[in-house]
Every structure is written in C-alpha cells, then in structure tokens.
C-alpha cells in the first residue's frame, strides 16, 4: 500500500510543494517545528532512509542540499538544521528546518499550524529560490 508521502509525490494528496525532480520531492511539513520546515523524500518507496542503496542515498542528500540552499535564501535564519526521525511516517524523509536558535529544532515542543495563505507564501518563496 502506498504511503501518504508517495501519494503526495504523485500529486494524489495535496501538499505545499517547494521542489521536485524526476526522483525526489520536497514539501512543507504540515505541522512545522518552525516556519519553513521542509520534508524531502525519494519518490521511490522505501520506509527507512538507511536502506536506500548508496547511489540513491547520495543523490537524495545532494537533492536535499539544493533544497537547503533555496530554504536559506527564502527564510532568513542562521543555519538550516537537518535531521532524520521517521518514527511517524514509514517513508524515508529528511527534515530541513530554518534555525535561529537550537530550540527551533526541538520536536518535543507543540508544533505550529500556520494559516493556508502563509504556508502557500512560504512554499512559493522557497520554490522561487530552488535551482
Ligand atoms: P517523522 O516520521 O517522525 O519524521 O515525522 C513525520 C513528519 O511528517 C511530521 O513532522 C509530520 O508533521 C509530517 N507530516 C505528516 N503528514 C503530513 C502531510 N500530509 N503533509 C506534510 N507533512 C506531514
């Protein structure tokens, strides 16, 4: 059965898309830990990031690097934080979070719910910077 993230990459479930190529897809986390929190996924379905073969893992992290560069331009911050959790959705993904302090990457805090208009505006700003 397809994961929710495969269905997002296939366009069957709506998302706030920020970047895409033929193999990878990036979109806003629906409940961000900080504004601009992005998830990067392979379109190919694999539940655990460290089960990707070496070639796909390398290509995946290079795609995430390009997304991080766009995110850094679009969302003023000190650094882009990177993490892998994967306890909730069984489809490999990398979290990218604009950081101004360590607390911005605290996943134990209550998550944010931003208005639809703000999510759209953030996603289009990041997408415009994606090269
Ligand atoms: P984890 O699997 O623990 O890395 O967490 C999965 C992340 O996916 C969480 O931060 C959720 O807020 C996020 N998430 C779950 N469903 C969606 C969705 N439909 N669109 C965007 N983000 C989602």
GROMACS .gro file of N, CA and C and ligand atoms in nm:
model
  416
    1UNK      N    1   0.084  -0.121   0.000
    1UNK     CA    2   0.000   0.000   0.000
    1UNK      C    3   0.088   0.126   0.000
    2UNK      N    4   0.050   0.223  -0.084
    2UNK     CA    5   0.130   0.345  -0.095
    2UNK      C    6   0.129   0.424   0.036
    3UNK      N    7   0.242   0.483   0.071
    3UNK     CA    8   0.247   0.567   0.190
    3UNK      C    9   0.185   0.703   0.157
    4UNK      N   10   0.152   0.775   0.262
    4UNK     CA   11   0.096   0.910   0.242
    4UNK      C   12   0.196   0.997   0.165
    5UNK      N   13   0.326   0.977   0.189
    5UNK     CA   14   0.425   1.059   0.119
    5UNK      C   15   0.437   1.019  -0.029
    6UNK      N   16   0.421   0.891  -0.062
    6UNK     CA   17   0.420   0.852  -0.204
    6UNK      C   18   0.302   0.918  -0.273
    7UNK      N   19   0.191   0.921  -0.204
    7UNK     CA   20   0.070   0.979  -0.263
    7UNK      C   21   0.085   1.131  -0.279
    8UNK      N   22   0.159   1.193  -0.188
    8UNK     CA   23   0.188   1.337  -0.202
    8UNK      C   24   0.276   1.358  -0.324
    9UNK      N   25   0.382   1.278  -0.338
    9UNK     CA   26   0.474   1.294  -0.452
    9UNK      C   27   0.403   1.270  -0.584
   10UNK      N   28   0.303   1.181  -0.583
   10UNK     CA   29   0.228   1.150  -0.705
   10UNK      C   30   0.120   1.255  -0.733
   11UNK      N   31   0.102   1.350  -0.641
   11UNK     CA   32   0.000   1.455  -0.660
   11UNK      C   33  -0.140   1.408  -0.626
   12UNK      N   34  -0.151   1.290  -0.562
   12UNK     CA   35  -0.286   1.238  -0.526
   12UNK      C   36  -0.338   1.304  -0.398
   13UNK      N   37  -0.243   1.351  -0.315
   13UNK     CA   38  -0.279   1.422  -0.192
   13UNK      C   39  -0.211   1.559  -0.201
   14UNK      N   40  -0.284   1.668  -0.172
   14UNK     CA   41  -0.224   1.800  -0.187
   14UNK      C   42  -0.110   1.823  -0.089
   15UNK      N   43  -0.015   1.906  -0.130
   15UNK     CA   44   0.094   1.944  -0.040
   15UNK      C   45   0.140   2.083  -0.080
   16UNK      N   46   0.220   2.143   0.007
   16UNK     CA   47   0.282   2.271  -0.025
   16UNK      C   48   0.420   2.240  -0.083
   17UNK      N   49   0.420   2.212  -0.214
   17UNK     CA   50   0.543   2.168  -0.282
   17UNK      C   51   0.645   2.282  -0.291
   18UNK      N   52   0.772   2.249  -0.267
   18UNK     CA   53   0.876   2.350  -0.284
   18UNK      C   54   0.977   2.313  -0.392
   19UNK      N   55   0.992   2.183  -0.422
   19UNK     CA   56   1.090   2.143  -0.524
   19UNK      C   57   1.062   2.000  -0.567
   20UNK      N   58   1.108   1.968  -0.688
   20UNK     CA   59   1.085   1.833  -0.741
   20UNK      C   60   1.182   1.808  -0.855
   21UNK      N   61   1.231   1.685  -0.868
   21UNK     CA   62   1.291   1.642  -0.994
   21UNK      C   63   1.231   1.506  -1.026
   22UNK      N   64   1.293   1.431  -1.116
   22UNK     CA   65   1.229   1.305  -1.153
   22UNK      C   66   1.232   1.200  -1.041
   23UNK      N   67   1.323   1.216  -0.943
   23UNK     CA   68   1.338   1.113  -0.838
   23UNK      C   69   1.301   1.159  -0.697
   24UNK      N   70   1.304   1.291  -0.674
   24UNK     CA   71   1.287   1.341  -0.537
   24UNK      C   72   1.184   1.453  -0.533
   25UNK      N   73   1.133   1.478  -0.412
   25UNK     CA   74   1.022   1.574  -0.396
   25UNK      C   75   1.040   1.641  -0.260
   26UNK      N   76   1.011   1.770  -0.253
   26UNK     CA   77   1.022   1.843  -0.125
   26UNK      C   78   0.897   1.927  -0.104
   27UNK      N   79   0.849   1.929   0.020
   27UNK     CA   80   0.724   1.999   0.051
   27UNK      C   81   0.727   2.042   0.197
   28UNK      N   82   0.639   2.137   0.232
   28UNK     CA   83   0.637   2.187   0.370
   28UNK      C   84   0.577   2.083   0.463
   29UNK      N   85   0.639   2.068   0.581
   29UNK     CA   86   0.578   1.987   0.687
   29UNK      C   87   0.448   2.056   0.729
   30UNK      N   88   0.342   1.978   0.735
   30UNK     CA   89   0.209   2.035   0.762
   30UNK      C   90   0.199   2.091   0.906
   31UNK      N   91   0.278   2.036   0.996
   31UNK     CA   92   0.285   2.087   1.135
   31UNK      C   93   0.430   2.119   1.168
   32UNK      N   94   0.476   2.234   1.119
   32UNK     CA   95   0.619   2.266   1.130
   32UNK      C   96   0.665   2.290   1.274
   33UNK      N   97   0.793   2.260   1.298
   33UNK     CA   98   0.853   2.299   1.427
   33UNK      C   99   0.897   2.445   1.420
   34UNK      N  100   0.918   2.495   1.298
   34UNK     CA  101   0.948   2.637   1.275
   34UNK      C  102   0.898   2.670   1.134
   35UNK      N  103   0.862   2.796   1.107
   35UNK     CA  104   0.816   2.830   0.973
   35UNK      C  105   0.923   2.795   0.869
   36UNK      N  106   0.880   2.730   0.761
   36UNK     CA  107   0.975   2.690   0.656
   36UNK      C  108   1.028   2.549   0.673
   37UNK      N  109   0.976   2.476   0.770
   37UNK     CA  110   1.016   2.335   0.792
   37UNK      C  111   0.977   2.253   0.668
   38UNK      N  112   1.079   2.193   0.605
   38UNK     CA  113   1.058   2.120   0.479
   38UNK      C  114   1.089   1.972   0.498
   39UNK      N  115   1.016   1.889   0.429
   39UNK     CA  116   1.045   1.745   0.422
   39UNK      C  117   1.091   1.712   0.281
   40UNK      N  118   1.196   1.633   0.270
   40UNK     CA  119   1.249   1.592   0.140
   40UNK      C  120   1.236   1.439   0.133
   41UNK      N  121   1.180   1.391   0.023
   41UNK     CA  122   1.154   1.245   0.011
   41UNK      C  123   1.200   1.192  -0.124
   42UNK      N  124   1.237   1.064  -0.128
   42UNK     CA  125   1.252   1.000  -0.259
   42UNK      C  126   1.113   0.961  -0.308
   43UNK      N  127   1.089   0.971  -0.438
   43UNK     CA  128   0.959   0.926  -0.492
   43UNK      C  129   0.948   0.775  -0.482
   44UNK      N  130   1.061   0.709  -0.499
   44UNK     CA  131   1.068   0.564  -0.483
   44UNK      C  132   1.036   0.529  -0.337
   45UNK      N  133   0.949   0.431  -0.319
   45UNK     CA  134   0.904   0.400  -0.183
   45UNK      C  135   1.003   0.312  -0.108
   46UNK      N  136   1.056   0.369  -0.002
   46UNK     CA  137   1.147   0.295   0.087
   46UNK      C  138   1.119   0.349   0.227
   47UNK      N  139   1.092   0.259   0.320
   47UNK     CA  140   1.047   0.308   0.451
   47UNK      C  141   1.160   0.369   0.534
   48UNK      N  142   1.282   0.319   0.515
   48UNK     CA  143   1.389   0.360   0.606
   48UNK      C  144   1.506   0.418   0.527
   49UNK      N  145   1.543   0.539   0.558
   49UNK     CA  146   1.644   0.611   0.479
   49UNK      C  147   1.773   0.530   0.463
   50UNK      N  148   1.813   0.460   0.567
   50UNK     CA  149   1.942   0.391   0.560
   50UNK      C  150   1.932   0.256   0.489
   51UNK      N  151   1.813   0.226   0.435
   51UNK     CA  152   1.801   0.111   0.344
   51UNK      C  153   1.813   0.152   0.197
   52UNK      N  154   1.821   0.283   0.170
   52UNK     CA  155   1.842   0.326   0.031
   52UNK      C  156   1.980   0.275  -0.014
   53UNK      N  157   1.990   0.239  -0.142
   53UNK     CA  158   2.123   0.196  -0.187
   53UNK      C  159   2.214   0.320  -0.195
   54UNK      N  160   2.344   0.295  -0.205
   54UNK     CA  161   2.441   0.404  -0.193
   54UNK      C  162   2.415   0.514  -0.296
   55UNK      N  163   2.384   0.474  -0.418
   55UNK     CA  164   2.366   0.573  -0.524
   55UNK      C  165   2.244   0.660  -0.494
   56UNK      N  166   2.133   0.598  -0.455
   56UNK     CA  167   2.012   0.676  -0.429
   56UNK      C  168   2.029   0.763  -0.304
   57UNK      N  169   2.096   0.709  -0.203
   57UNK     CA  170   2.121   0.786  -0.080
   57UNK      C  171   2.203   0.911  -0.112
   58UNK      N  172   2.308   0.893  -0.193
   58UNK     CA  173   2.393   1.007  -0.229
   58UNK      C  174   2.314   1.110  -0.309
   59UNK      N  175   2.238   1.064  -0.407
   59UNK     CA  176   2.158   1.157  -0.490
   59UNK      C  177   2.053   1.227  -0.404
   60UNK      N  178   1.995   1.155  -0.311
   60UNK     CA  179   1.892   1.210  -0.221
   60UNK      C  180   1.950   1.323  -0.135
   61UNK      N  181   2.065   1.299  -0.076
   61UNK     CA  182   2.123   1.402   0.012
   61UNK      C  183   2.171   1.522  -0.071
   62UNK      N  184   2.214   1.498  -0.195
   62UNK     CA  185   2.253   1.612  -0.280
   62UNK      C  186   2.130   1.693  -0.320
   63UNK      N  187   2.018   1.626  -0.343
   63UNK     CA  188   1.894   1.699  -0.372
   63UNK      C  189   1.853   1.781  -0.248
   64UNK      N  190   1.863   1.720  -0.130
   64UNK     CA  191   1.829   1.792  -0.005
   64UNK      C  192   1.921   1.913   0.014
   65UNK      N  193   2.046   1.901  -0.029
   65UNK     CA  194   2.139   2.014  -0.018
   65UNK      C  195   2.092   2.131  -0.104
   66UNK      N  196   2.042   2.100  -0.224
   66UNK     CA  197   1.990   2.207  -0.311
   66UNK      C  198   1.866   2.272  -0.250
   67UNK      N  199   1.782   2.190  -0.188
   67UNK     CA  200   1.662   2.245  -0.122
   67UNK      C  201   1.704   2.334  -0.004
   68UNK      N  202   1.806   2.289   0.071
   68UNK     CA  203   1.854   2.367   0.186
   68UNK      C  204   1.906   2.503   0.140
   69UNK      N  205   1.974   2.507   0.025
   69UNK     CA  206   2.026   2.634  -0.027
   69UNK      C  207   1.911   2.729  -0.060
   70UNK      N  208   1.805   2.675  -0.120
   70UNK     CA  209   1.687   2.757  -0.152
   70UNK      C  210   1.620   2.806  -0.023
   71UNK      N  211   1.611   2.716   0.073
   71UNK     CA  212   1.545   2.749   0.201
   71UNK      C  213   1.620   2.861   0.273
   72UNK      N  214   1.752   2.852   0.270
   72UNK     CA  215   1.833   2.953   0.337
   72UNK      C  216   1.814   3.091   0.275
   73UNK      N  217   1.795   3.094   0.143
   73UNK     CA  218   1.772   3.224   0.077
   73UNK      C  219   1.631   3.276   0.106
   74UNK      N  220   1.535   3.183   0.110
   74UNK     CA  221   1.394   3.225   0.122
   74UNK      C  222   1.354   3.262   0.264
   75UNK      N  223   1.416   3.195   0.363
   75UNK     CA  224   1.375   3.215   0.502
   75UNK      C  225   1.496   3.267   0.581
   76UNK      N  226   1.498   3.394   0.619
   76UNK     CA  227   1.612   3.446   0.693
   76UNK      C  228   1.636   3.364   0.820
   77UNK      N  229   1.758   3.313   0.836
   77UNK     CA  230   1.790   3.229   0.952
   77UNK      C  231   1.941   3.218   0.964
   78UNK      N  232   1.986   3.159   1.076
   78UNK     CA  233   2.131   3.147   1.096
   78UNK      C  234   2.188   3.024   1.028
   79UNK      N  235   2.112   2.916   1.029
   79UNK     CA  236   2.155   2.790   0.970
   79UNK      C  237   2.032   2.710   0.928
   80UNK      N  238   2.053   2.613   0.838
   80UNK     CA  239   1.947   2.516   0.812
   80UNK      C  240   1.982   2.390   0.891
   81UNK      N  241   1.894   2.351   0.980
   81UNK     CA  242   1.913   2.227   1.056
   81UNK      C  243   1.864   2.108   0.975
   82UNK      N  244   1.931   1.995   0.993
   82UNK     CA  245   1.897   1.872   0.920
   82UNK      C  246   1.873   1.762   1.022
   83UNK      N  247   1.763   1.687   1.005
   83UNK     CA  248   1.751   1.567   1.088
   83UNK      C  249   1.664   1.462   1.022
   84UNK      N  250   1.683   1.341   1.068
   84UNK     CA  251   1.604   1.226   1.024
   84UNK      C  252   1.540   1.169   1.149
   85UNK      N  253   1.407   1.152   1.147
   85UNK     CA  254   1.340   1.087   1.260
   85UNK      C  255   1.271   0.961   1.205
   86UNK      N  256   1.160   0.982   1.136
   86UNK     CA  257   1.098   0.867   1.069
   86UNK      C  258   1.018   0.775   1.159
   87UNK      N  259   0.979   0.825   1.278
   87UNK     CA  260   0.901   0.740   1.369
   87UNK      C  261   0.752   0.744   1.335
   88UNK      N  262   0.711   0.846   1.258
   88UNK     CA  263   0.568   0.863   1.233
   88UNK      C  264   0.528   0.813   1.093
   89UNK      N  265   0.603   0.852   0.992
   89UNK     CA  266   0.566   0.816   0.855
   89UNK      C  267   0.670   0.719   0.798
   90UNK      N  268   0.627   0.597   0.758
   90UNK     CA  269   0.723   0.496   0.711
   90UNK      C  270   0.761   0.514   0.565
   91UNK      N  271   0.815   0.632   0.536
   91UNK     CA  272   0.866   0.662   0.401
   91UNK      C  273   0.987   0.752   0.426
   92UNK      N  274   1.103   0.712   0.375
   92UNK     CA  275   1.227   0.785   0.402
   92UNK      C  276   1.208   0.936   0.382
   93UNK      N  277   1.253   1.016   0.477
   93UNK     CA  278   1.247   1.161   0.461
   93UNK      C  279   1.352   1.230   0.547
   94UNK      N  280   1.394   1.346   0.497
   94UNK     CA  281   1.488   1.433   0.568
   94UNK      C  282   1.413   1.559   0.607
   95UNK      N  283   1.425   1.598   0.735
   95UNK     CA  284   1.368   1.726   0.779
   95UNK      C  285   1.474   1.835   0.760
   96UNK      N  286   1.434   1.947   0.701
   96UNK     CA  287   1.519   2.067   0.691
   96UNK      C  288   1.446   2.180   0.763
   97UNK      N  289   1.513   2.242   0.861
   97UNK     CA  290   1.444   2.342   0.943
   97UNK      C  291   1.529   2.470   0.951
   98UNK      N  292   1.471   2.586   0.913
   98UNK     CA  293   1.544   2.712   0.932
   98UNK      C  294   1.564   2.738   1.082
   99UNK      N  295   1.687   2.762   1.122
   99UNK     CA  296   1.719   2.777   1.264
   99UNK      C  297   1.769   2.917   1.297
  100UNK      N  298   1.713   2.971   1.404
  100UNK     CA  299   1.772   3.090   1.466
  100UNK      C  300   1.823   3.058   1.604
  101UNK      N  301   1.773   2.949   1.662
  101UNK     CA  302   1.825   2.901   1.789
  101UNK      C  303   1.805   2.750   1.792
  102UNK      N  304   1.875   2.686   1.886
  102UNK     CA  305   1.865   2.540   1.899
  102UNK      C  306   1.721   2.498   1.924
  103UNK      N  307   1.645   2.582   1.994
  103UNK     CA  308   1.507   2.548   2.030
  103UNK      C  309   1.419   2.532   1.906
  104UNK      N  310   1.460   2.592   1.793
  104UNK     CA  311   1.379   2.579   1.671
  104UNK      C  312   1.376   2.436   1.621
  105UNK      N  313   1.468   2.353   1.669
  105UNK     CA  314   1.474   2.214   1.622
  105UNK      C  315   1.425   2.118   1.731
  106UNK      N  316   1.349   2.170   1.825
  106UNK     CA  317   1.301   2.086   1.935
  106UNK      C  318   1.167   2.024   1.896
  107UNK      N  319   1.170   1.896   1.859
  107UNK     CA  320   1.049   1.828   1.814
  107UNK      C  321   0.955   1.791   1.929
  108UNK      N  322   0.998   1.815   2.053
  108UNK     CA  323   0.909   1.786   2.167
  108UNK      C  324   0.813   1.902   2.193
  109UNK      N  325   0.846   2.020   2.139
  109UNK     CA  326   0.758   2.137   2.159
  109UNK      C  327   0.628   2.115   2.083
  110UNK      N  328   0.520   2.183   2.126
  110UNK     CA  329   0.397   2.178   2.044
  110UNK      C  330   0.429   2.232   1.904
  111UNK      N  331   0.382   2.160   1.802
  111UNK     CA  332   0.412   2.203   1.665
  111UNK      C  333   0.321   2.317   1.623
  112UNK      N  334   0.360   2.386   1.516
  112UNK     CA  335   0.283   2.501   1.469
  112UNK      C  336   0.176   2.456   1.369
  113UNK      N  337   0.070   2.534   1.360
  113UNK     CA  338  -0.025   2.520   1.250
  113UNK      C  339  -0.038   2.660   1.190
  114UNK      N  340   0.018   2.679   1.072
  114UNK     CA  341   0.017   2.811   1.010
  114UNK      C  342  -0.100   2.820   0.914
  115UNK      N  343  -0.155   2.941   0.896
  115UNK     CA  344  -0.266   2.957   0.802
  115UNK      C  345  -0.226   2.916   0.660
  116UNK      N  346  -0.323   2.866   0.587
  116UNK     CA  347  -0.303   2.820   0.449
  116UNK      C  348  -0.230   2.925   0.365
  117UNK      N  349  -0.271   3.050   0.376
  117UNK     CA  350  -0.209   3.157   0.295
  117UNK      C  351  -0.061   3.170   0.326
  118UNK      N  352  -0.026   3.158   0.455
  118UNK     CA  353   0.115   3.171   0.494
  118UNK      C  354   0.196   3.051   0.443
  119UNK      N  355   0.137   2.931   0.450
  119UNK     CA  356   0.206   2.811   0.400
  119UNK      C  357   0.231   2.826   0.249
  120UNK      N  358   0.130   2.874   0.177
  120UNK     CA  359   0.145   2.892   0.031
  120UNK      C  360   0.254   2.993   0.001
  121UNK      N  361   0.254   3.100   0.078
  121UNK     CA  362   0.352   3.208   0.055
  121UNK      C  363   0.494   3.158   0.083
  122UNK      N  364   0.512   3.083   0.191
  122UNK     CA  365   0.645   3.029   0.225
  122UNK      C  366   0.689   2.931   0.115
  123UNK      N  367   0.599   2.841   0.075
  123UNK     CA  368   0.634   2.741  -0.027
  123UNK      C  369   0.673   2.808  -0.158
  124UNK      N  370   0.601   2.912  -0.198
  124UNK     CA  371   0.634   2.974  -0.327
  124UNK      C  372   0.765   3.052  -0.317
  125UNK      N  373   0.794   3.108  -0.199
  125UNK     CA  374   0.922   3.178  -0.181
  125UNK      C  375   1.040   3.080  -0.193
  126UNK      N  376   1.026   2.963  -0.132
  126UNK     CA  377   1.135   2.862  -0.139
  126UNK      C  378   1.146   2.811  -0.283
  127UNK      N  379   1.032   2.781  -0.343
  127UNK     CA  380   1.032   2.728  -0.481
  127UNK      C  381   1.101   2.825  -0.577
  128UNK      N  382   1.081   2.954  -0.555
  128UNK     CA  383   1.141   3.055  -0.644
  128UNK      C  384   1.293   3.056  -0.633
  129UNK      N  385   1.347   3.012  -0.520
  129UNK     CA  386   1.493   3.011  -0.500
  129UNK      C  387   1.557   2.879  -0.539
  130UNK      N  388   1.474   2.778  -0.569
  130UNK     CA  389   1.530   2.644  -0.597
  130UNK      C  390   1.595   2.642  -0.735
  131UNK      N  391   1.721   2.602  -0.737
  131UNK     CA  392   1.795   2.595  -0.864
  131UNK      C  393   1.830   2.451  -0.895
  132LIG     P1  394   0.863   1.152   1.142
  132LIG     O1  395   0.814   1.032   1.063
  132LIG     O2  396   0.868   1.121   1.290
  132LIG     O3  397   0.993   1.207   1.090
  132LIG     O4  398   0.756   1.269   1.127
  132LIG     C1  399   0.680   1.284   1.010
  132LIG     C2  400   0.655   1.431   0.983
  132LIG     O5  401   0.567   1.436   0.873
  132LIG     C3  402   0.592   1.510   1.096
  132LIG     O6  403   0.673   1.624   1.124
  132LIG     C4  404   0.453   1.548   1.041
  132LIG     O7  405   0.412   1.677   1.082
  132LIG     C5  406   0.475   1.542   0.892
  132LIG     N1  407   0.355   1.508   0.814
  132LIG     C6  408   0.269   1.406   0.834
  132LIG     N2  409   0.171   1.404   0.741
  132LIG     C7  410   0.198   1.509   0.658
  132LIG     C8  411   0.136   1.562   0.541
  132LIG     N3  412   0.025   1.507   0.489
  132LIG     N4  413   0.191   1.670   0.481
  132LIG     C9  414   0.303   1.726   0.531
  132LIG     N5  415   0.367   1.682   0.641
  132LIG    C10  416   0.316   1.575   0.704
   0.00000   0.00000   0.00000
